[in-house]
Coordinates of C-alpha atoms and ligand atoms in Angstrom, one line a residue:
M1 CA 4.4 0.0 -58.3
T2 CA 5.1 0.5 -54.6
T3 CA 7.0 3.4 -53.4
I4 CA 9.7 2.8 -51.0
D5 CA 9.9 5.0 -48.1
P6 CA 13.5 5.8 -47.5
L7 CA 12.9 6.2 -43.7
D8 CA 11.0 2.8 -43.4
T9 CA 12.9 1.0 -40.7
R10 CA 11.2 -2.2 -40.6
E11 CA 14.4 -3.9 -41.9
D12 CA 16.3 -1.9 -39.4
L13 CA 19.6 -3.5 -39.0
D14 CA 21.6 -1.0 -40.9
L15 CA 20.8 2.7 -40.1
D16 CA 22.0 6.1 -39.7
L17 CA 21.2 6.5 -36.1
I18 CA 20.4 4.2 -33.2
I19 CA 18.9 5.6 -30.0
I20 CA 18.9 3.6 -26.9
G21 CA 16.0 4.3 -24.6
A22 CA 12.4 5.5 -25.4
G23 CA 12.0 7.6 -22.3
F24 CA 11.7 11.5 -22.7
A25 CA 15.0 11.8 -24.3
G26 CA 14.8 9.1 -26.7
M27 CA 11.4 10.0 -27.9
M28 CA 12.2 13.6 -28.6
A29 CA 15.5 12.5 -30.2
L30 CA 13.6 10.1 -32.6
H31 CA 11.2 12.9 -33.5
H32 CA 14.0 15.3 -34.3
A33 CA 16.0 12.6 -36.1
R34 CA 13.1 11.7 -38.6
G35 CA 13.0 15.5 -39.1
L36 CA 16.4 15.3 -40.5
G37 CA 15.6 12.4 -42.6
L38 CA 18.0 10.0 -40.7
R39 CA 16.9 6.4 -40.8
T40 CA 16.7 5.8 -37.0
V41 CA 15.5 3.3 -34.6
V42 CA 15.0 3.4 -30.9
L43 CA 15.9 0.2 -28.9
E44 CA 14.0 0.0 -25.6
A45 CA 14.1 -2.6 -22.7
G46 CA 10.5 -1.9 -21.6
D47 CA 7.4 -2.8 -23.3
D48 CA 6.2 1.0 -23.7
V49 CA 7.4 4.5 -23.8
G50 CA 8.1 6.5 -20.7
G51 CA 11.6 5.3 -19.3
T52 CA 11.9 5.9 -15.6
W53 CA 8.1 6.6 -15.5
Y54 CA 7.3 3.4 -17.1
W55 CA 9.4 1.2 -14.6
N56 CA 8.4 3.1 -11.4
R57 CA 5.1 2.5 -10.3
Y58 CA 5.3 2.7 -6.6
P59 CA 2.2 4.1 -4.5
G60 CA 2.9 7.9 -4.1
L61 CA 5.1 8.3 -6.9
T62 CA 4.7 12.1 -7.8
C63 CA 7.1 14.4 -9.7
D64 CA 9.1 16.9 -7.9
I65 CA 9.1 19.5 -10.8
E66 CA 5.6 21.3 -11.6
S67 CA 3.8 19.7 -14.6
Y68 CA 3.6 23.2 -16.5
F69 CA 7.3 22.7 -16.9
Y70 CA 7.9 18.9 -16.6
S71 CA 6.8 18.6 -20.3
Y72 CA 8.0 19.1 -23.6
S73 CA 8.2 22.6 -25.3
F74 CA 9.5 21.6 -28.6
D75 CA 6.0 21.5 -30.2
E76 CA 3.8 24.6 -29.4
Q77 CA 0.5 22.7 -30.4
L78 CA 1.4 19.9 -28.1
Q79 CA 2.1 22.1 -25.1
Q80 CA -1.4 23.9 -26.0
E81 CA -3.5 20.8 -26.2
W82 CA -2.3 18.7 -23.2
E83 CA -4.2 19.4 -20.1
W84 CA -2.2 18.6 -16.8
R85 CA -4.5 17.9 -13.9
D86 CA -2.6 18.5 -10.9
R87 CA 0.2 21.0 -10.0
Y88 CA 2.5 17.9 -9.3
A89 CA 1.8 15.1 -11.8
T90 CA 1.5 11.5 -10.6
Q91 CA 3.5 8.7 -12.2
E92 CA 0.0 7.7 -14.1
E93 CA -0.3 11.2 -15.4
I94 CA 3.2 11.5 -16.6
L95 CA 3.0 8.0 -18.2
S96 CA -0.2 8.8 -20.1
Y97 CA 1.5 12.1 -21.2
A98 CA 4.4 10.0 -22.6
R99 CA 2.0 7.6 -24.3
H100 CA 0.1 10.6 -26.0
V101 CA 3.4 12.1 -27.2
A102 CA 4.2 8.7 -28.8
D103 CA 0.8 8.4 -30.4
R104 CA 0.9 12.1 -31.6
F105 CA 4.0 11.9 -33.3
A106 CA 3.6 8.2 -34.7
L107 CA 6.8 7.4 -32.7
R108 CA 6.0 3.7 -31.8
S109 CA 6.9 2.4 -35.5
G110 CA 10.4 3.6 -34.9
I111 CA 10.9 1.9 -31.5
R112 CA 11.8 -1.7 -30.9
F113 CA 10.3 -2.6 -27.4
G114 CA 11.5 -5.3 -25.2
T115 CA 14.9 -4.9 -26.6
R116 CA 17.5 -4.5 -23.9
V117 CA 21.0 -3.5 -25.6
V118 CA 23.9 -5.3 -23.9
S119 CA 26.9 -4.2 -25.8
Q120 CA 28.0 -2.0 -28.5
A121 CA 31.1 -1.5 -30.3
Y122 CA 32.7 1.1 -32.7
D123 CA 34.3 -0.4 -35.9
E124 CA 37.2 2.0 -36.9
T125 CA 37.3 0.7 -40.5
A126 CA 33.5 0.9 -41.2
L127 CA 33.2 4.0 -39.0
R128 CA 30.2 2.5 -37.6
W129 CA 28.7 1.2 -34.3
S130 CA 27.5 -2.3 -34.0
V131 CA 24.8 -2.6 -31.2
I132 CA 23.9 -5.9 -29.9
D133 CA 20.7 -6.6 -28.1
E134 CA 19.6 -9.2 -25.6
H135 CA 18.2 -11.5 -28.2
G136 CA 21.7 -11.4 -30.0
V137 CA 20.3 -9.1 -32.8
V138 CA 23.2 -6.9 -34.1
R139 CA 22.3 -3.5 -35.8
T140 CA 24.9 -1.1 -37.2
A141 CA 24.6 2.7 -37.5
R142 CA 26.9 5.7 -38.1
F143 CA 25.7 7.2 -34.9
V144 CA 24.5 6.3 -31.5
I145 CA 22.6 8.5 -29.2
M146 CA 22.5 7.2 -25.5
A147 CA 19.1 8.2 -24.0
T148 CA 19.4 5.8 -21.2
G149 CA 18.4 8.1 -18.3
V150 CA 20.0 9.5 -15.2
L151 CA 17.8 7.6 -12.6
S152 CA 17.0 4.5 -14.4
A153 CA 19.6 1.9 -13.0
P154 CA 18.3 0.8 -9.7
K155 CA 21.3 0.4 -7.2
E156 CA 22.0 -3.3 -6.7
M157 CA 20.5 -4.3 -3.4
R158 CA 20.3 -7.8 -1.9
L159 CA 19.6 -8.0 2.0
E160 CA 21.2 -10.4 4.2
G161 CA 18.6 -13.2 4.7
E162 CA 16.4 -12.1 2.0
A163 CA 15.8 -15.6 0.6
T164 CA 14.7 -16.9 3.7
F165 CA 12.1 -14.2 4.2
G166 CA 8.5 -15.4 4.0
G167 CA 6.8 -12.0 3.0
Q168 CA 7.0 -10.0 0.0
V169 CA 10.1 -7.8 -0.9
L170 CA 9.1 -5.2 -3.0
R171 CA 11.5 -2.9 -5.1
T172 CA 10.1 0.6 -5.8
T173 CA 12.0 0.4 -9.2
H174 CA 10.1 -2.7 -10.3
W175 CA 6.6 -2.4 -8.5
P176 CA 4.7 -5.4 -9.4
D177 CA 1.0 -4.9 -10.5
G178 CA -1.7 -5.7 -7.9
V179 CA 0.1 -5.4 -4.7
D180 CA -2.2 -4.4 -1.9
L181 CA -0.5 -3.3 1.5
T182 CA -4.0 -2.7 3.2
G183 CA -3.9 -4.0 6.8
K184 CA -0.4 -5.4 6.4
K185 CA 2.8 -4.9 8.5
V186 CA 5.2 -3.1 6.3
A187 CA 9.0 -1.9 6.7
V188 CA 10.1 0.8 4.1
L189 CA 13.9 0.7 3.8
G190 CA 15.0 4.0 2.6
T191 CA 14.4 7.9 3.3
G192 CA 15.1 9.5 0.1
S193 CA 12.5 11.0 -2.0
T194 CA 11.2 7.4 -2.9
G195 CA 10.9 6.0 0.6
I196 CA 9.3 9.4 1.8
Q197 CA 6.7 9.2 -1.0
V198 CA 5.8 5.5 -0.3
S199 CA 5.8 5.9 3.4
T200 CA 3.5 8.8 3.2
E201 CA 1.1 7.1 0.9
I202 CA 0.8 3.9 2.8
A203 CA 0.9 5.1 6.5
D204 CA -2.9 5.3 7.0
K205 CA -3.6 2.0 5.2
V206 CA -1.3 -0.5 6.7
E207 CA -1.6 -2.2 10.1
H208 CA 1.9 -0.9 11.1
L209 CA 4.8 1.0 9.3
Y210 CA 8.2 0.8 10.0
V211 CA 10.3 3.5 8.4
L212 CA 13.9 2.2 8.4
Q213 CA 16.0 5.4 8.1
R214 CA 19.7 5.5 7.9
T215 CA 20.3 9.2 6.5
P216 CA 17.3 11.6 7.2
S217 CA 16.6 13.9 4.3
F218 CA 15.4 17.3 4.1
S219 CA 11.8 17.2 3.1
V220 CA 9.3 20.0 2.4
P221 CA 5.5 19.7 1.5
N222 CA 4.7 20.0 -1.9
H223 CA 1.2 21.5 -1.6
N224 CA -0.2 19.6 -4.5
R225 CA -3.5 20.7 -5.6
P226 CA -5.6 20.4 -8.9
L227 CA -4.6 23.2 -11.3
D228 CA -6.5 26.5 -11.6
P229 CA -7.8 26.8 -15.3
A230 CA -7.4 30.5 -15.1
Q231 CA -3.6 29.9 -14.3
T232 CA -3.4 27.2 -16.9
A233 CA -4.7 29.7 -19.4
E234 CA -2.2 32.3 -18.5
V235 CA 0.7 29.7 -18.4
K236 CA -0.3 28.5 -21.9
A237 CA -0.6 32.1 -23.2
N238 CA 2.9 32.8 -22.0
Y239 CA 4.6 29.2 -22.7
P240 CA 7.1 30.4 -25.2
A241 CA 8.4 33.3 -23.1
L242 CA 8.4 31.0 -20.0
R243 CA 10.3 28.2 -21.5
A244 CA 12.7 30.7 -22.9
H245 CA 13.3 32.0 -19.5
C246 CA 13.7 28.6 -18.0
R247 CA 16.6 28.1 -20.4
T248 CA 18.4 30.9 -18.9
T249 CA 18.4 30.1 -15.1
L250 CA 20.5 27.8 -12.9
D251 CA 17.9 24.7 -12.9
G252 CA 15.6 25.1 -15.8
L253 CA 12.9 26.6 -13.6
I254 CA 11.7 30.0 -12.8
L255 CA 12.0 30.2 -8.9
P256 CA 11.9 33.5 -7.1
G257 CA 15.4 34.1 -5.4
T258 CA 16.4 37.2 -3.4
G259 CA 19.6 37.6 -5.3
R260 CA 21.1 38.4 -2.1
N261 CA 23.8 36.5 0.4
T262 CA 22.3 35.4 3.5
A263 CA 24.3 37.7 5.6
D264 CA 23.1 40.8 3.9
V265 CA 19.6 39.9 5.0
P266 CA 18.4 40.8 8.6
V267 CA 17.4 37.6 10.4
E268 CA 13.7 38.3 10.7
E269 CA 13.6 39.0 6.9
Q270 CA 15.5 35.6 6.3
L271 CA 12.8 33.9 8.3
A272 CA 9.9 35.5 6.5
I273 CA 11.6 34.7 3.2
L274 CA 12.0 31.0 4.2
E275 CA 8.4 30.9 5.6
D276 CA 7.1 32.0 2.1
A277 CA 9.2 29.4 0.5
W278 CA 7.8 26.7 2.9
A279 CA 4.3 27.9 2.0
D280 CA 4.8 27.8 -1.6
G281 CA 5.6 24.1 -2.1
R282 CA 8.4 24.3 -4.5
G283 CA 11.3 22.5 -2.7
F284 CA 14.1 23.7 -5.1
R285 CA 13.5 27.5 -3.9
F286 CA 15.4 26.6 -0.8
D287 CA 18.6 26.1 -3.0
V288 CA 18.3 29.3 -4.6
T289 CA 16.4 31.7 -2.2
F290 CA 20.0 33.1 -1.1
E291 CA 22.8 33.2 -3.3
D292 CA 25.2 31.6 -1.0
T293 CA 23.1 28.6 0.5
L294 CA 25.5 26.1 -1.3
L295 CA 28.6 28.1 -1.0
D296 CA 28.9 29.0 2.7
D297 CA 28.7 26.7 5.7
G298 CA 27.0 29.8 7.9
A299 CA 24.4 30.3 5.1
N300 CA 23.8 26.6 4.7
R301 CA 23.1 26.4 8.2
V302 CA 20.3 29.2 8.2
V303 CA 18.1 27.1 5.8
A304 CA 19.0 23.7 7.5
D305 CA 18.1 25.1 11.1
F306 CA 14.9 26.6 9.4
L307 CA 13.9 23.1 8.1
A308 CA 15.1 21.5 11.4
S309 CA 12.5 23.7 13.3
K310 CA 9.8 22.8 10.9
I311 CA 10.4 19.1 11.7
R312 CA 10.2 20.0 15.4
Q313 CA 6.8 21.8 14.8
L314 CA 5.4 19.0 12.9
V315 CA 6.5 15.9 14.7
D316 CA 5.0 15.4 18.3
D317 CA 7.7 13.4 19.6
P318 CA 11.0 15.3 20.3
E319 CA 13.1 12.1 20.2
T320 CA 11.6 11.1 16.7
A321 CA 12.0 14.8 15.5
R322 CA 15.6 14.8 16.5
R323 CA 16.1 11.5 14.7
L324 CA 14.5 12.9 11.6
T325 CA 16.5 15.9 11.4
P326 CA 19.3 15.8 9.0
S327 CA 22.9 16.0 9.9
G328 CA 26.3 15.1 8.6
Y329 CA 26.0 16.6 5.3
P330 CA 25.2 20.1 4.2
F331 CA 21.6 21.1 3.2
G332 CA 21.2 20.7 -0.7
T333 CA 23.9 18.2 -1.2
R334 CA 21.4 15.6 -1.2
R335 CA 18.3 16.3 -3.3
I336 CA 15.6 18.1 -1.4
C337 CA 12.5 15.8 -1.1
M338 CA 9.0 17.0 -1.4
D339 CA 6.3 15.4 0.2
A340 CA 2.3 15.0 0.9
G341 CA 2.4 15.2 4.5
Y342 CA 5.6 13.1 5.5
Y343 CA 6.4 14.2 8.9
A344 CA 2.8 13.9 10.2
I345 CA 2.9 10.2 9.6
F346 CA 5.2 9.8 12.6
N347 CA 2.4 11.2 14.9
R348 CA 0.4 7.9 14.1
P349 CA 0.5 5.4 16.6
T350 CA 0.9 2.8 13.8
T351 CA 4.1 4.6 12.5
T352 CA 7.7 3.6 13.9
L353 CA 10.8 5.4 12.9
V354 CA 13.8 3.0 13.1
D355 CA 16.9 4.9 13.2
L356 CA 19.5 2.4 11.6
R357 CA 22.4 4.8 12.5
E358 CA 21.9 3.9 16.3
T359 CA 20.6 0.2 15.5
P360 CA 21.9 -1.0 12.2
L361 CA 20.1 -3.4 10.1
V362 CA 21.3 -6.8 10.2
G363 CA 18.9 -8.3 7.6
L364 CA 15.7 -10.2 7.0
T365 CA 14.6 -13.5 8.9
A366 CA 11.9 -15.8 7.9
T367 CA 9.3 -13.3 9.4
G368 CA 10.7 -9.9 9.5
V369 CA 13.4 -7.3 9.8
Q370 CA 16.4 -7.8 12.2
T371 CA 18.2 -4.9 13.5
T372 CA 21.0 -5.1 16.1
T373 CA 18.5 -4.5 19.0
E374 CA 15.1 -5.8 17.8
H375 CA 13.2 -7.9 15.6
L376 CA 10.3 -6.4 13.6
E377 CA 7.6 -8.9 12.5
V378 CA 6.4 -7.6 9.1
D379 CA 4.6 -8.9 6.0
A380 CA 6.3 -6.9 3.5
V381 CA 9.7 -5.1 3.1
V382 CA 9.8 -2.1 0.4
L383 CA 13.2 -1.5 -0.8
A384 CA 13.4 2.2 -1.6
T385 CA 17.3 2.1 -1.9
G386 CA 17.9 4.3 -4.8
Y387 CA 20.0 4.4 -8.1
D388 CA 23.4 3.9 -9.6
A389 CA 22.6 7.4 -10.7
V390 CA 23.7 9.2 -13.9
T391 CA 26.3 6.7 -15.0
G392 CA 24.8 3.5 -14.0
A393 CA 22.7 2.9 -17.2
L394 CA 25.6 3.5 -19.3
S395 CA 27.9 1.2 -17.2
R396 CA 25.4 -1.7 -17.7
I397 CA 26.0 -1.8 -21.4
E398 CA 29.5 -2.9 -22.5
I399 CA 30.7 0.1 -24.7
V400 CA 33.8 -0.3 -26.6
G401 CA 35.3 2.6 -28.5
R402 CA 38.6 3.2 -30.4
D403 CA 41.3 1.0 -29.8
G404 CA 39.2 -1.6 -28.0
R405 CA 38.8 0.8 -24.9
R406 CA 35.9 0.2 -22.7
L407 CA 33.9 3.2 -21.3
S408 CA 34.0 1.5 -18.0
D409 CA 38.0 1.7 -18.2
H410 CA 37.9 5.3 -19.5
W411 CA 35.7 6.1 -16.5
A412 CA 37.6 4.0 -13.9
E413 CA 38.7 7.0 -11.8
G414 CA 35.4 8.9 -12.3
A415 CA 33.1 9.8 -15.4
R416 CA 34.7 12.1 -17.9
T417 CA 33.0 13.8 -20.7
M418 CA 33.2 16.6 -23.3
K419 CA 30.6 19.0 -22.1
G420 CA 28.6 16.2 -20.7
I421 CA 27.4 15.0 -24.2
A422 CA 30.5 13.1 -26.0
V423 CA 33.5 11.1 -24.8
A424 CA 36.9 11.0 -26.2
G425 CA 37.7 8.0 -28.0
F426 CA 34.3 7.0 -28.5
P427 CA 33.4 8.7 -32.1
N428 CA 30.0 9.2 -33.1
L429 CA 28.4 8.4 -29.7
F430 CA 26.4 11.0 -27.8
L431 CA 25.0 11.3 -24.4
I432 CA 21.7 13.0 -23.6
T433 CA 22.1 14.4 -20.0
G434 CA 25.3 12.7 -19.6
P435 CA 27.7 13.0 -16.8
L436 CA 29.1 16.6 -16.2
S437 CA 26.0 18.2 -18.0
P438 CA 23.6 19.8 -15.6
S439 CA 21.0 17.0 -15.7
V440 CA 20.0 16.2 -12.1
F441 CA 20.6 19.8 -10.9
T442 CA 17.9 20.9 -13.4
N443 CA 14.4 20.2 -14.5
V444 CA 15.5 17.4 -16.5
I445 CA 13.2 17.6 -19.4
A446 CA 14.7 21.1 -19.9
S447 CA 18.1 19.6 -20.0
I448 CA 16.9 16.8 -22.4
E449 CA 15.5 19.4 -25.0
Q450 CA 18.8 21.4 -24.7
H451 CA 20.8 18.5 -25.6
V452 CA 18.4 17.0 -28.4
E453 CA 18.4 20.4 -30.1
W454 CA 22.1 20.6 -30.0
L455 CA 22.5 17.3 -31.3
T456 CA 20.1 18.0 -34.1
T457 CA 22.2 20.8 -35.3
L458 CA 25.3 18.8 -35.2
L459 CA 23.7 15.9 -37.0
E460 CA 22.3 18.4 -39.8
H461 CA 25.9 19.8 -40.1
A462 CA 27.3 16.1 -40.3
K463 CA 24.7 15.4 -43.2
A464 CA 25.3 18.5 -45.1
E465 CA 29.1 18.3 -44.7
Q466 CA 28.8 14.4 -45.4
L467 CA 30.8 14.0 -42.1
D468 CA 31.6 10.5 -41.2
E469 CA 33.2 10.7 -37.9
I470 CA 32.6 13.2 -34.9
E471 CA 34.9 12.7 -31.9
A472 CA 35.5 14.8 -28.7
L473 CA 39.1 15.9 -28.4
P474 CA 40.8 14.5 -25.4
E475 CA 42.2 17.8 -24.4
A476 CA 38.7 19.4 -24.6
E477 CA 37.3 16.6 -22.5
E478 CA 40.3 17.2 -19.9
A479 CA 39.5 20.9 -19.9
W480 CA 35.8 20.2 -19.4
V481 CA 36.2 17.6 -16.6
R482 CA 38.8 20.2 -14.8
H483 CA 36.2 23.1 -15.2
S484 CA 33.3 21.0 -13.7
D485 CA 35.5 19.8 -10.9
E486 CA 36.6 23.2 -10.0
L487 CA 33.0 24.4 -10.2
A488 CA 31.9 21.7 -7.8
A489 CA 34.7 22.2 -5.5
S490 CA 33.7 25.9 -5.0
T491 CA 30.4 24.8 -3.5
L492 CA 29.5 22.5 -0.6
H493 CA 28.6 19.7 -2.8
T494 CA 31.8 17.9 -2.3
R495 CA 31.0 17.4 1.2
G496 CA 27.6 15.5 0.4
T497 CA 27.3 11.8 0.7
S498 CA 24.6 11.0 -1.8
W499 CA 24.1 9.9 -5.4
F500 CA 25.2 13.3 -6.6
S501 CA 28.8 12.2 -6.3
G502 CA 28.3 8.2 -6.5
A503 CA 28.8 8.2 -2.7
N504 CA 25.7 5.7 -2.3
V505 CA 27.0 3.1 -4.5
E506 CA 29.9 0.9 -3.0
G507 CA 33.3 1.3 -5.0
K508 CA 31.8 3.8 -7.2
P509 CA 34.5 6.6 -8.0
R510 CA 33.5 10.0 -6.7
R511 CA 33.0 13.0 -8.8
I512 CA 30.0 15.5 -8.6
L513 CA 28.3 13.9 -11.6
A514 CA 26.5 16.9 -12.9
Y515 CA 27.5 20.3 -13.8
V516 CA 26.8 22.8 -11.1
G517 CA 27.4 26.0 -13.4
G518 CA 23.7 25.8 -14.3
L519 CA 21.5 25.3 -17.5
G520 CA 21.9 28.9 -18.7
A521 CA 25.5 28.9 -18.4
Y522 CA 26.2 25.5 -19.8
G523 CA 23.7 26.3 -22.7
E524 CA 26.4 29.2 -23.5
H525 CA 29.2 26.6 -23.6
L526 CA 27.2 24.3 -25.9
A527 CA 26.2 27.2 -28.2
A528 CA 29.9 28.1 -28.3
E529 CA 30.6 24.8 -29.9
T530 CA 28.1 25.3 -32.7
T531 CA 29.1 29.0 -33.4
Q532 CA 32.8 28.3 -33.2
D533 CA 32.7 25.3 -35.7
Y534 CA 33.1 22.8 -32.9
P535 CA 36.3 23.3 -31.4
G536 CA 36.1 20.7 -28.9
F537 CA 35.7 18.2 -31.7
A538 CA 37.3 16.5 -34.5
L539 CA 35.1 16.3 -37.4
R540 CA 36.2 14.0 -40.2
R541 CA 35.1 13.4 -43.7
V542 CA 36.7 10.0 -45.3
Q543 CA 36.8 10.0 -48.7
T544 CA 37.0 6.6 -50.6
V545 CA 40.0 6.4 -53.1
G546 CA 40.3 3.2 -54.6
A547 CA 40.4 0.8 -51.6
A548 CA 42.2 3.4 -49.4
H549 CA 40.6 5.9 -47.1
S550 CA 42.0 9.4 -47.1
D551 CA 40.9 11.6 -44.3
T552 CA 39.8 15.2 -44.4
E553 CA 39.9 16.9 -41.0
E554 CA 37.5 19.9 -40.6
N555 CA 39.1 20.6 -37.2
Ligands
NA7_1 P1 18.1 8.1 -2.8 O1 17.8 9.4 -2.7 O2 19.4 7.6 -3.1 O3 17.5 7.3 -1.3 C1 17.8 6.0 -1.1 C2 17.8 5.7 0.4 O4 17.9 4.3 0.7 C3 18.8 6.4 1.3 O5 17.9 6.9 2.3 C4 19.7 5.5 1.6 O6 20.2 5.6 2.9 C5 18.9 4.2 1.7 N1 19.7 3.1 1.6 C6 20.5 2.7 0.4 N2 21.0 1.6 0.8 C7 20.8 1.2 1.9 C8 21.4 0.2 2.9 N3 22.0 -0.8 2.5 N4 20.9 0.2 4.1 C9 20.1 1.2 4.5 N5 19.7 2.2 3.8 C10 20.0 2.2 2.5 O7 17.1 7.3 -3.6 P2 15.8 7.6 -4.2 O8 15.0 6.6 -5.1 O9 14.9 8.0 -2.9 O10 15.5 9.1 -4.9 C11 16.4 9.2 -6.0 C12 15.9 10.3 -6.9 O11 14.8 10.0 -7.5 C13 15.4 11.6 -6.0 O12 16.4 12.4 -5.5 C14 14.4 12.3 -6.9 O13 15.3 13.0 -7.7 C15 13.8 11.0 -7.7 P3 21.8 6.3 2.9 O14 21.5 7.8 2.3 O15 22.6 5.5 1.8 O16 22.2 6.4 4.1

């Protein structure tokens, strides 16, 4: 006699839960859903786990959060047994960690790889979602979790004349295997985190590097190094307490701050503190060293001026240093970059900074890059032009909720969510690190874990109470959007021009897309939902009476 495993998802068209995306969020969500006994399948466009760390393979890719913390905490044995090599892990190291997690928890059998979801619609009669993939396969499930990532949908980018260019056009988000730029003339477009990492990595290998810069970023050295075994042992001995502490902070990290406003600190002391932060190599320290850096223009200038002085010290040519110095937006309203010697590459005779604000880019020709004043002969152009962040991966799937309403219409004037995790009118649909949750303002793994744990409690409750429908209330969503907007408006973030607000994508509605209140405070907002019996949601149990349905609302 064969025993039937109730969680066997080989015949996986009719499920309790569909998770979209097998990055760090989707993998953890699958593991936890299995723990609840939910028949769950993960649909993943790529051919392996890892999400952003699977797709992004450009040279120099290194995480900007220390590996001790850019890792899961949900399993004590996992965090004890995994050995990180470097303080900041490279893409290869993070991808091998993701693969290790997939194998260790036998996740692959629950993941359908090479399966991009194109649309999904809520059936108000069946109270189930229908999810359609690129192959036309339809799966249904009571619940759907979007684990689609915040920096996973590349910004659409096509340069004028791209089709005529005879060299290689390389996109950092889809870096092909086997590229060798040694001895070539290369132009890198973009000076965010990606462009800075790629340029730093290839500068001493190429014949000539042109860094095409429109907006300069603030960048600090990451001082990456192999981890010291004694420090690792100490971290591991204290992991539970350290992780618990991370959950209470603004950014999910433990960064030393002064707890003081800038003006309350004498100038010499300010400089000493900033020097200490520079030597430390954790760039996010600059956001939190003083309490008011992101609140007050004068305070913000203290950090900006300090970092500008570092550029002048590091770059020999004063004109190049001036061009590399950020202006036009407050420090911290564009994610700080962390580098492995970026500014020093401009002291090489083989690196040229091209300031596209002075001489805008026209496009590509058959042999190179054309600006308004010059033609640069190159063999390859690297596009490091960023992402349609936070909402991009969601808006690329047609998501249709109650009354045929599309998520893209609901978000036409800016993303709206109930506490970053659900959307009114889209029952039984949940977002991990969704818009208006702390997500990109934090160590995103800490944010992912916070969401997965909260959703696990909710789904356990749904199972115990036999709930069929869980839906964010419109008034609760409105209140959260207002709260999130108001907090953002009390900071300098609304004056930023980066992907934090959608400003980097033409036509994208502006809203600060992450919650600025911090991971700790946000955790309390989420916890209040659980302890107060989900006041922001309608929880419905539908009892079948003959052919009719009668609804019981818990709230
Ligand atoms: P970013 O930070 O959005 O940077 C993209 C860069 O590309 C930025 O310098 C842009 O300049 C530039 N860009 C984009 N489009 C153009 C066009 N059309 N012309 C010229 N320059 C352009 O993305 P990253 O991938 O570097 O980093 C994203 C996050 O990933 C990072 O913060 C880390 O958290 C990991 P612009 O600013 O638009 O003038």
